[in-house]
Amino acid sequence: MDVFERIADEGHEQVVHCYDKATGLRAVIAVHSTRLGPALGGTRFFPYASEAEAVEDVLRLARGMTYKAAAAGLDLGGGKAVIIGNPATDKSEPLLRAYARFVDALGGRYITAEDVGTTQPDMDIVRKETRHVTGISQWLGGSGDPSAATAWGVLHAMKAVGKRLWGTTSLAGRHVVVSGVGKVGYCLTRHLVEERARITVADVNAAAVERTVGDLQVDTVPPEKAHTVECDIFSPCAMGGALSPSTIPELRCAGVVGSANNQLATAECGDLLAEAGVLYAPDFIVNAGGIINIAEELVGYHQERAYEQVRRIYDTTDAVLETAAAEGVTTAVAAERLAERRIEAVAGVRLFRTPDDLHH
Ligand code: NAD
């Protein structure tokens, strides 16, 4: 694989290989874009089969973060990091601190956070070596677990979809199927109960279903059948790839609005959804609540202000649906256009900020 060719193709700015002999650290940090601000994105700790696989993943994820931050209206760019290894056996304080020193050496061009395989306590360790980390504990000035903020954003995206489909933001009486009642799905279900929606939930983890039913008295469906239930909104809140050429023809919903990342199994699935007459709210627009919440740490975290920012996902979703209708493209394409246009329009005129400005 020619990395230079690959990074030039996708417009990455910088890809850093990090190695520390003493701790065995092998990490790759990708800074896709700093045109709107420092590149924010989590650190994934994963046992990649090869270095090439790790590089492939970090490049793909970093680019996705640029779009997510830009569309969310943040003055942040996109980046991501991967640590190659098994988090259960290879993670240690010295390794995380060695990694953090590489993050620090980028001088704030890259700001990290937790992701698959890393946790909030890991970020607290990273904080010992660098200020360029978010998602740290509340007692260190952080914002804590972002899942509740993400669920708050999904709810408002759902209201925007509801407004377009039925002319009202009220979800009262609407039937919503939530697939995956983990951290985000459970919080979302709670909001939907408050909205007086009718809710059916599914999860591969029986305990998660039991807790949700016990607390919130909702209906259930086996996880493999969740997408086939006749309903108003299907909400994928589990793993990626829920919308595929095999599941899309089985959908019996008017709209799809969920927190899961990478819901479209392939790019063509955006077209398949449009052809099936299903209004799809693009995942990276819907689930931006987490990153919006975390970004507030950079100016001093205040929950009320953060949640007010997250609520604006309603407007972003509405703008995406409007653009798709006006320009005759799928909502997935409209979301990318929105992000690209904001980068083009804002990058040239925004006040230049150093990372130090951001940290007060
Ligand atoms: P989580 O691990 O807490 O919950 C996921 C739930 O999905 C679990 O209960 C799991 O048992 C269940 N699940 C797994 N496979 C399933 C299947 N095939 N069918 C039904 N249920 C299944 O994760 P989370 O933090 O709630 O995140 C959910 C999704 O939202 C993920 O895709 C995540 O990447 C995305 N997301 C989360 C956040 C956040 O703030 N937590 C932010 C942005 C995006």
Short mmCIF file of C-alpha atoms and ligand atoms in Angstrom, two decimals:
data_model
loop_
_atom_site.label_atom_id
_atom_site.label_comp_id
_atom_site.label_asym_id
_atom_site.label_seq_id
_atom_site.Cartn_x
_atom_site.Cartn_y
_atom_site.Cartn_z
CA MET A 1 0.00 0.00 0.00
CA ASP A 2 1.32 3.44 -0.92
CA VAL A 3 0.34 5.58 2.07
CA PHE A 4 1.27 8.88 0.39
CA GLU A 5 -0.97 8.07 -2.55
CA ARG A 6 -3.79 7.10 -0.23
CA ILE A 7 -3.57 10.19 1.96
CA ALA A 8 -3.28 12.48 -1.07
CA ASP A 9 -6.36 10.85 -2.63
CA GLU A 10 -8.55 11.53 0.39
CA GLY A 11 -6.94 14.84 1.30
CA HIS A 12 -5.45 13.90 4.66
CA GLU A 13 -3.01 16.40 6.12
CA GLN A 14 -0.79 14.20 8.26
CA VAL A 15 -0.42 10.58 9.28
CA VAL A 16 1.85 9.82 12.21
CA HIS A 17 3.23 6.41 13.15
CA CYS A 18 4.01 6.21 16.86
CA TYR A 19 6.32 3.57 18.33
CA ASP A 20 7.63 3.20 21.84
CA LYS A 21 10.07 0.40 22.48
CA ALA A 22 9.74 0.26 26.27
CA THR A 23 5.95 -0.18 26.32
CA GLY A 24 5.48 -1.83 22.92
CA LEU A 25 3.18 0.97 21.78
CA ARG A 26 2.29 0.87 18.10
CA ALA A 27 -0.19 3.58 17.15
CA VAL A 28 -1.19 5.59 14.10
CA ILE A 29 -2.68 9.08 14.33
CA ALA A 30 -4.42 10.51 11.25
CA VAL A 31 -5.14 14.22 10.97
CA HIS A 32 -7.56 14.44 8.07
CA SER A 33 -8.38 18.13 8.25
CA THR A 34 -7.68 21.14 10.47
CA ARG A 35 -9.36 23.60 8.12
CA LEU A 36 -12.14 24.37 10.61
CA GLY A 37 -10.06 23.84 13.75
CA PRO A 38 -8.10 21.19 15.65
CA ALA A 39 -8.80 17.65 14.49
CA LEU A 40 -10.95 15.92 17.14
CA GLY A 41 -11.51 12.17 17.19
CA GLY A 42 -11.25 9.22 19.51
CA THR A 43 -8.55 6.62 20.07
CA ARG A 44 -9.51 3.12 18.99
CA PHE A 45 -7.63 0.27 20.71
CA PHE A 46 -8.07 -2.81 18.55
CA PRO A 47 -6.17 -6.02 17.68
CA TYR A 48 -5.76 -5.24 13.97
CA ALA A 49 -4.50 -8.22 11.97
CA SER A 50 -1.95 -6.05 10.17
CA GLU A 51 -0.47 -2.58 10.06
CA ALA A 52 -2.18 -2.02 6.70
CA GLU A 53 -5.57 -2.79 8.23
CA ALA A 54 -4.91 -0.31 11.06
CA VAL A 55 -3.87 2.43 8.63
CA GLU A 56 -6.93 1.76 6.46
CA ASP A 57 -9.25 2.06 9.48
CA VAL A 58 -7.67 5.21 10.89
CA LEU A 59 -7.79 7.01 7.52
CA ARG A 60 -11.45 6.10 7.00
CA LEU A 61 -12.47 7.09 10.53
CA ALA A 62 -10.51 10.39 10.52
CA ARG A 63 -12.20 11.49 7.29
CA GLY A 64 -15.60 10.65 8.78
CA MET A 65 -14.86 12.88 11.76
CA THR A 66 -14.18 15.87 9.48
CA TYR A 67 -17.67 15.50 8.00
CA LYS A 68 -19.33 14.91 11.36
CA ALA A 69 -17.77 17.99 13.01
CA ALA A 70 -18.31 20.24 9.99
CA ALA A 71 -21.97 19.29 9.58
CA ALA A 72 -22.56 19.71 13.31
CA GLY A 73 -21.46 23.34 13.00
CA LEU A 74 -18.35 22.88 15.14
CA ASP A 75 -15.09 24.76 14.64
CA LEU A 76 -13.25 21.48 14.67
CA GLY A 77 -11.53 19.35 12.10
CA GLY A 78 -11.40 15.59 11.83
CA GLY A 79 -8.84 13.13 13.10
CA LYS A 80 -8.62 9.71 14.66
CA ALA A 81 -6.04 7.44 16.26
CA VAL A 82 -5.65 3.69 16.50
CA ILE A 83 -3.52 1.72 18.92
CA ILE A 84 -2.69 -1.73 17.60
CA GLY A 85 -3.24 -4.39 20.27
CA ASN A 86 -5.73 -6.17 22.46
CA PRO A 87 -7.14 -3.69 24.98
CA ALA A 88 -7.83 -6.49 27.46
CA THR A 89 -4.21 -7.64 27.62
CA ASP A 90 -1.98 -4.97 26.06
CA LYS A 91 -3.30 -1.81 27.70
CA SER A 92 -1.23 -0.36 30.54
CA GLU A 93 -0.65 3.02 32.15
CA PRO A 94 2.89 3.36 30.68
CA LEU A 95 1.62 2.48 27.20
CA LEU A 96 -1.21 5.03 27.41
CA ARG A 97 1.18 7.69 28.71
CA ALA A 98 3.66 6.95 25.93
CA TYR A 99 0.78 7.31 23.46
CA ALA A 100 -0.33 10.56 25.10
CA ARG A 101 3.13 12.05 24.59
CA PHE A 102 2.76 11.53 20.85
CA VAL A 103 -0.63 13.28 20.99
CA ASP A 104 1.01 16.12 22.91
CA ALA A 105 3.80 16.40 20.36
CA LEU A 106 1.19 17.35 17.74
CA GLY A 107 0.73 20.57 19.71
CA GLY A 108 -3.08 20.50 19.63
CA ARG A 109 -3.50 19.81 15.91
CA TYR A 110 -5.08 16.56 17.10
CA ILE A 111 -7.33 16.27 20.16
CA THR A 112 -8.18 12.78 21.31
CA ALA A 113 -11.13 11.15 23.12
CA GLU A 114 -12.35 7.66 23.97
CA ASP A 115 -13.53 5.20 21.34
CA VAL A 116 -13.91 1.43 20.95
CA GLY A 117 -11.40 -0.22 23.30
CA THR A 118 -10.63 2.89 25.34
CA THR A 119 -12.49 4.32 28.32
CA GLN A 120 -12.90 7.47 30.33
CA PRO A 121 -10.35 6.30 32.95
CA ASP A 122 -7.90 5.74 30.05
CA MET A 123 -8.42 9.36 28.95
CA ASP A 124 -7.77 10.49 32.53
CA ILE A 125 -4.37 8.77 32.22
CA VAL A 126 -3.78 10.41 28.83
CA ARG A 127 -4.56 13.77 30.49
CA LYS A 128 -1.49 13.35 32.69
CA GLU A 129 0.74 13.84 29.63
CA THR A 130 -1.32 16.16 27.44
CA ARG A 131 -4.04 18.78 27.57
CA HIS A 132 -5.19 17.74 24.13
CA VAL A 133 -7.74 15.18 25.30
CA THR A 134 -11.51 15.31 25.89
CA GLY A 135 -14.00 12.90 27.43
CA ILE A 136 -12.16 12.99 30.73
CA SER A 137 -13.85 12.60 34.11
CA GLN A 138 -16.08 15.32 35.49
CA TRP A 139 -13.76 15.85 38.45
CA LEU A 140 -10.99 16.74 35.98
CA GLY A 141 -13.24 19.27 34.23
CA GLY A 142 -14.58 16.83 31.67
CA SER A 143 -18.11 16.09 30.48
CA GLY A 144 -18.31 12.41 31.41
CA ASP A 145 -20.10 9.75 29.35
CA PRO A 146 -21.47 11.33 26.13
CA SER A 147 -24.25 8.74 25.62
CA ALA A 148 -27.04 10.79 27.21
CA ALA A 149 -26.15 13.77 25.01
CA THR A 150 -26.12 11.51 21.96
CA ALA A 151 -29.61 10.22 22.82
CA TRP A 152 -30.83 13.81 23.26
CA GLY A 153 -29.57 14.57 19.74
CA VAL A 154 -31.21 11.46 18.25
CA LEU A 155 -34.54 12.52 19.77
CA HIS A 156 -34.32 15.93 18.09
CA ALA A 157 -33.31 14.43 14.75
CA MET A 158 -36.39 12.19 15.08
CA LYS A 159 -38.56 15.26 15.65
CA ALA A 160 -37.15 16.88 12.50
CA VAL A 161 -37.96 13.73 10.51
CA GLY A 162 -41.42 13.64 12.10
CA LYS A 163 -42.04 17.24 11.11
CA ARG A 164 -41.22 16.45 7.48
CA LEU A 165 -43.23 13.23 7.41
CA TRP A 166 -46.29 14.24 9.41
CA GLY A 167 -46.09 18.04 9.76
CA THR A 168 -45.56 17.96 13.53
CA THR A 169 -42.59 17.57 15.86
CA SER A 170 -44.74 15.65 18.34
CA LEU A 171 -43.95 11.95 18.54
CA ALA A 172 -47.02 11.18 20.65
CA GLY A 173 -48.68 7.99 19.47
CA ARG A 174 -45.93 7.25 16.91
CA HIS A 175 -44.56 3.73 16.93
CA VAL A 176 -40.75 3.68 17.24
CA VAL A 177 -38.63 0.50 17.16
CA VAL A 178 -35.33 0.91 19.00
CA SER A 179 -32.81 -1.78 18.05
CA GLY A 180 -30.09 -1.85 20.71
CA VAL A 181 -30.92 -0.60 24.19
CA GLY A 182 -27.39 0.00 25.44
CA LYS A 183 -26.13 3.34 26.69
CA VAL A 184 -27.70 5.45 23.93
CA GLY A 185 -30.75 3.29 23.09
CA TYR A 186 -31.89 3.09 26.70
CA CYS A 187 -31.68 6.89 27.18
CA LEU A 188 -33.49 7.43 23.89
CA THR A 189 -36.26 5.03 24.93
CA ARG A 190 -36.68 7.00 28.14
CA HIS A 191 -37.11 10.24 26.15
CA LEU A 192 -39.59 8.51 23.84
CA VAL A 193 -41.67 7.39 26.83
CA GLU A 194 -41.79 11.04 27.93
CA GLU A 195 -42.91 11.94 24.41
CA ARG A 196 -45.75 9.39 24.78
CA ALA A 197 -44.59 7.42 21.74
CA ARG A 198 -45.38 3.72 21.41
CA ILE A 199 -42.10 1.83 21.69
CA THR A 200 -40.81 -1.62 20.79
CA VAL A 201 -37.23 -2.53 21.73
CA ALA A 202 -34.79 -5.26 20.72
CA ASP A 203 -31.34 -6.27 21.89
CA VAL A 204 -29.13 -9.36 21.63
CA ASN A 205 -28.43 -8.92 25.32
CA ALA A 206 -31.46 -10.28 27.24
CA ALA A 207 -30.48 -8.35 30.39
CA ALA A 208 -30.57 -5.04 28.48
CA VAL A 209 -34.09 -5.84 27.23
CA GLU A 210 -35.21 -6.92 30.70
CA ARG A 211 -33.96 -3.69 32.28
CA THR A 212 -35.69 -1.54 29.66
CA VAL A 213 -38.98 -3.43 29.91
CA GLY A 214 -38.81 -3.37 33.71
CA ASP A 215 -38.10 0.36 33.88
CA LEU A 216 -40.15 1.65 30.97
CA GLN A 217 -42.88 -0.94 30.21
CA VAL A 218 -42.19 -1.16 26.46
CA ASP A 219 -42.89 -3.97 23.96
CA THR A 220 -40.15 -6.25 22.66
CA VAL A 221 -39.22 -8.05 19.45
CA PRO A 222 -36.38 -10.52 18.72
CA PRO A 223 -33.32 -8.55 17.46
CA GLU A 224 -33.23 -10.25 14.05
CA LYS A 225 -36.85 -9.20 13.46
CA ALA A 226 -36.56 -5.58 14.69
CA HIS A 227 -36.18 -3.99 11.25
CA THR A 228 -39.22 -5.88 9.88
CA VAL A 229 -41.72 -4.49 12.39
CA GLU A 230 -44.39 -2.24 10.93
CA CYS A 231 -43.78 1.13 12.58
CA ASP A 232 -43.31 4.85 12.02
CA ILE A 233 -39.59 5.07 12.82
CA PHE A 234 -36.90 2.40 12.97
CA SER A 235 -34.01 3.45 15.20
CA PRO A 236 -30.77 1.45 14.82
CA CYS A 237 -28.82 2.00 18.05
CA ALA A 238 -26.58 -1.09 18.01
CA MET A 239 -23.77 -1.94 15.57
CA GLY A 240 -23.07 -0.63 12.05
CA GLY A 241 -24.46 -2.07 8.81
CA ALA A 242 -28.10 -2.35 9.95
CA LEU A 243 -29.28 -1.04 6.56
CA SER A 244 -28.17 -3.47 3.86
CA PRO A 245 -29.46 -4.76 0.51
CA SER A 246 -31.07 -7.64 2.43
CA THR A 247 -32.67 -5.65 5.29
CA ILE A 248 -33.87 -2.58 3.32
CA PRO A 249 -36.56 -4.46 1.31
CA GLU A 250 -37.90 -5.81 4.63
CA LEU A 251 -38.31 -2.38 6.28
CA ARG A 252 -41.90 -1.42 7.14
CA CYS A 253 -41.20 2.07 8.50
CA ALA A 254 -41.56 5.62 7.20
CA GLY A 255 -38.23 6.85 8.54
CA VAL A 256 -34.89 5.65 9.95
CA VAL A 257 -33.28 7.71 12.73
CA GLY A 258 -30.75 6.05 15.02
CA SER A 259 -27.44 6.52 16.82
CA ALA A 260 -25.45 3.65 15.31
CA ASN A 261 -22.35 4.60 13.31
CA ASN A 262 -22.05 3.48 9.67
CA GLN A 263 -25.66 2.32 9.32
CA LEU A 264 -25.42 1.97 5.54
CA ALA A 265 -23.72 -1.35 4.75
CA THR A 266 -22.67 0.07 1.35
CA ALA A 267 -22.89 3.54 -0.22
CA GLU A 268 -25.64 2.30 -2.59
CA CYS A 269 -27.91 1.65 0.39
CA GLY A 270 -28.69 5.38 0.47
CA ASP A 271 -30.28 4.99 -2.97
CA LEU A 272 -32.05 1.77 -1.99
CA LEU A 273 -33.67 3.54 0.97
CA ALA A 274 -34.83 6.43 -1.20
CA GLU A 275 -36.26 3.97 -3.77
CA ALA A 276 -38.07 2.13 -0.96
CA GLY A 277 -39.64 5.45 0.11
CA VAL A 278 -37.95 5.42 3.51
CA LEU A 279 -36.74 8.78 4.84
CA TYR A 280 -33.24 8.15 6.18
CA ALA A 281 -31.67 10.68 8.56
CA PRO A 282 -27.90 10.22 7.99
CA ASP A 283 -26.13 8.64 10.97
CA PHE A 284 -23.32 11.16 11.35
CA ILE A 285 -25.83 14.02 11.50
CA VAL A 286 -28.10 12.21 13.97
CA ASN A 287 -25.42 10.94 16.35
CA ALA A 288 -23.31 14.11 16.61
CA GLY A 289 -24.59 14.83 20.14
CA GLY A 290 -21.60 13.05 21.66
CA ILE A 291 -19.01 15.11 19.82
CA ILE A 292 -20.94 18.37 20.32
CA ASN A 293 -21.06 17.64 24.05
CA ILE A 294 -17.36 16.78 24.19
CA ALA A 295 -16.39 19.88 22.19
CA GLU A 296 -17.88 21.98 24.97
CA GLU A 297 -15.01 20.80 27.19
CA LEU A 298 -12.68 22.91 25.08
CA VAL A 299 -14.38 26.10 26.25
CA GLY A 300 -15.16 24.93 29.80
CA TYR A 301 -17.93 22.38 30.14
CA HIS A 302 -21.41 23.51 31.11
CA GLN A 303 -24.14 20.90 30.67
CA GLU A 304 -27.06 23.24 30.01
CA ARG A 305 -25.18 25.06 27.26
CA ALA A 306 -23.93 21.78 25.80
CA TYR A 307 -27.44 20.32 25.61
CA GLU A 308 -28.71 23.49 23.97
CA GLN A 309 -26.06 22.99 21.27
CA VAL A 310 -27.04 19.33 20.89
CA ARG A 311 -30.69 20.31 20.42
CA ARG A 312 -29.63 22.08 17.21
CA ILE A 313 -29.32 18.66 15.59
CA TYR A 314 -32.99 19.31 14.85
CA ASP A 315 -32.00 22.20 12.55
CA THR A 316 -29.11 20.31 10.96
CA THR A 317 -31.33 17.32 10.20
CA ASP A 318 -33.98 19.62 8.79
CA ALA A 319 -31.38 21.33 6.57
CA VAL A 320 -30.19 17.94 5.26
CA LEU A 321 -33.74 16.81 4.44
CA GLU A 322 -34.43 20.15 2.76
CA THR A 323 -31.22 20.01 0.69
CA ALA A 324 -31.97 16.44 -0.42
CA ALA A 325 -35.47 17.43 -1.55
CA ALA A 326 -34.34 20.65 -3.25
CA GLU A 327 -31.37 19.14 -5.06
CA GLY A 328 -32.89 15.77 -5.87
CA VAL A 329 -30.21 13.74 -4.10
CA THR A 330 -30.33 11.17 -1.31
CA THR A 331 -30.17 12.41 2.26
CA ALA A 332 -26.76 10.74 2.64
CA VAL A 333 -25.39 12.76 -0.28
CA ALA A 334 -27.08 15.93 1.00
CA ALA A 335 -25.39 15.51 4.39
CA GLU A 336 -21.95 15.25 2.78
CA ARG A 337 -22.64 18.29 0.61
CA LEU A 338 -23.70 20.29 3.65
CA ALA A 339 -20.43 19.44 5.43
CA GLU A 340 -18.29 20.19 2.36
CA ARG A 341 -20.02 23.51 1.73
CA ARG A 342 -19.53 24.62 5.32
CA ILE A 343 -15.82 23.78 5.17
CA GLU A 344 -15.43 25.72 1.92
CA ALA A 345 -17.42 28.70 3.17
CA VAL A 346 -16.03 28.96 6.69
CA ALA A 347 -12.44 27.76 6.45
CA GLY A 348 -11.35 30.85 4.52
CA VAL A 349 -12.93 33.44 6.78
CA ARG A 350 -12.86 32.04 10.29
CA LEU A 351 -10.66 33.63 12.89
CA PHE A 352 -7.50 31.60 13.19
CA ARG A 353 -7.37 29.94 16.59
CA THR A 354 -4.41 28.21 18.11
CA PRO A 355 -5.12 25.27 20.39
CA ASP A 356 -4.16 27.55 23.29
CA ASP A 357 -7.01 29.93 22.41
CA LEU A 358 -9.38 27.02 22.63
CA HIS A 359 -8.10 26.09 26.07
CA HIS A 360 -9.23 29.59 27.27
P1 NAD B 1 -23.60 0.08 23.80
O1 NAD B 1 -22.56 -0.95 23.61
O2 NAD B 1 -23.84 0.64 25.16
O3 NAD B 1 -25.04 -0.47 23.30
C1 NAD B 1 -25.19 -1.22 22.14
C2 NAD B 1 -26.30 -2.23 22.42
O4 NAD B 1 -26.59 -2.91 21.19
C3 NAD B 1 -25.90 -3.31 23.43
O5 NAD B 1 -26.89 -3.40 24.44
C4 NAD B 1 -25.79 -4.58 22.58
O6 NAD B 1 -26.15 -5.74 23.31
C5 NAD B 1 -26.79 -4.28 21.49
N1 NAD B 1 -26.62 -5.04 20.25
C6 NAD B 1 -25.48 -5.52 19.69
N2 NAD B 1 -25.74 -6.15 18.52
C7 NAD B 1 -27.10 -6.07 18.35
C8 NAD B 1 -27.98 -6.52 17.33
N3 NAD B 1 -27.54 -7.18 16.28
N4 NAD B 1 -29.30 -6.24 17.48
C9 NAD B 1 -29.77 -5.57 18.56
N5 NAD B 1 -28.97 -5.12 19.56
C10 NAD B 1 -27.65 -5.38 19.45
O7 NAD B 1 -23.26 1.23 22.74
P2 NAD B 1 -23.80 2.72 22.72
O8 NAD B 1 -22.79 3.61 23.31
O9 NAD B 1 -25.21 2.75 23.17
O10 NAD B 1 -23.74 3.01 21.14
C11 NAD B 1 -24.71 2.48 20.26
C12 NAD B 1 -24.34 2.89 18.83
O11 NAD B 1 -24.31 4.31 18.73
C13 NAD B 1 -22.98 2.40 18.37
O12 NAD B 1 -23.01 2.15 16.98
C14 NAD B 1 -22.08 3.62 18.61
O13 NAD B 1 -20.95 3.62 17.75
C15 NAD B 1 -23.04 4.73 18.25
N6 NAD B 1 -22.69 6.02 18.87
C16 NAD B 1 -22.64 6.13 20.23
C17 NAD B 1 -22.33 7.36 20.81
C18 NAD B 1 -22.29 7.51 22.31
O14 NAD B 1 -22.27 8.65 22.78
N7 NAD B 1 -22.31 6.44 23.07
C19 NAD B 1 -22.06 8.47 20.00
C20 NAD B 1 -22.13 8.33 18.61
C21 NAD B 1 -22.45 7.09 18.07
#
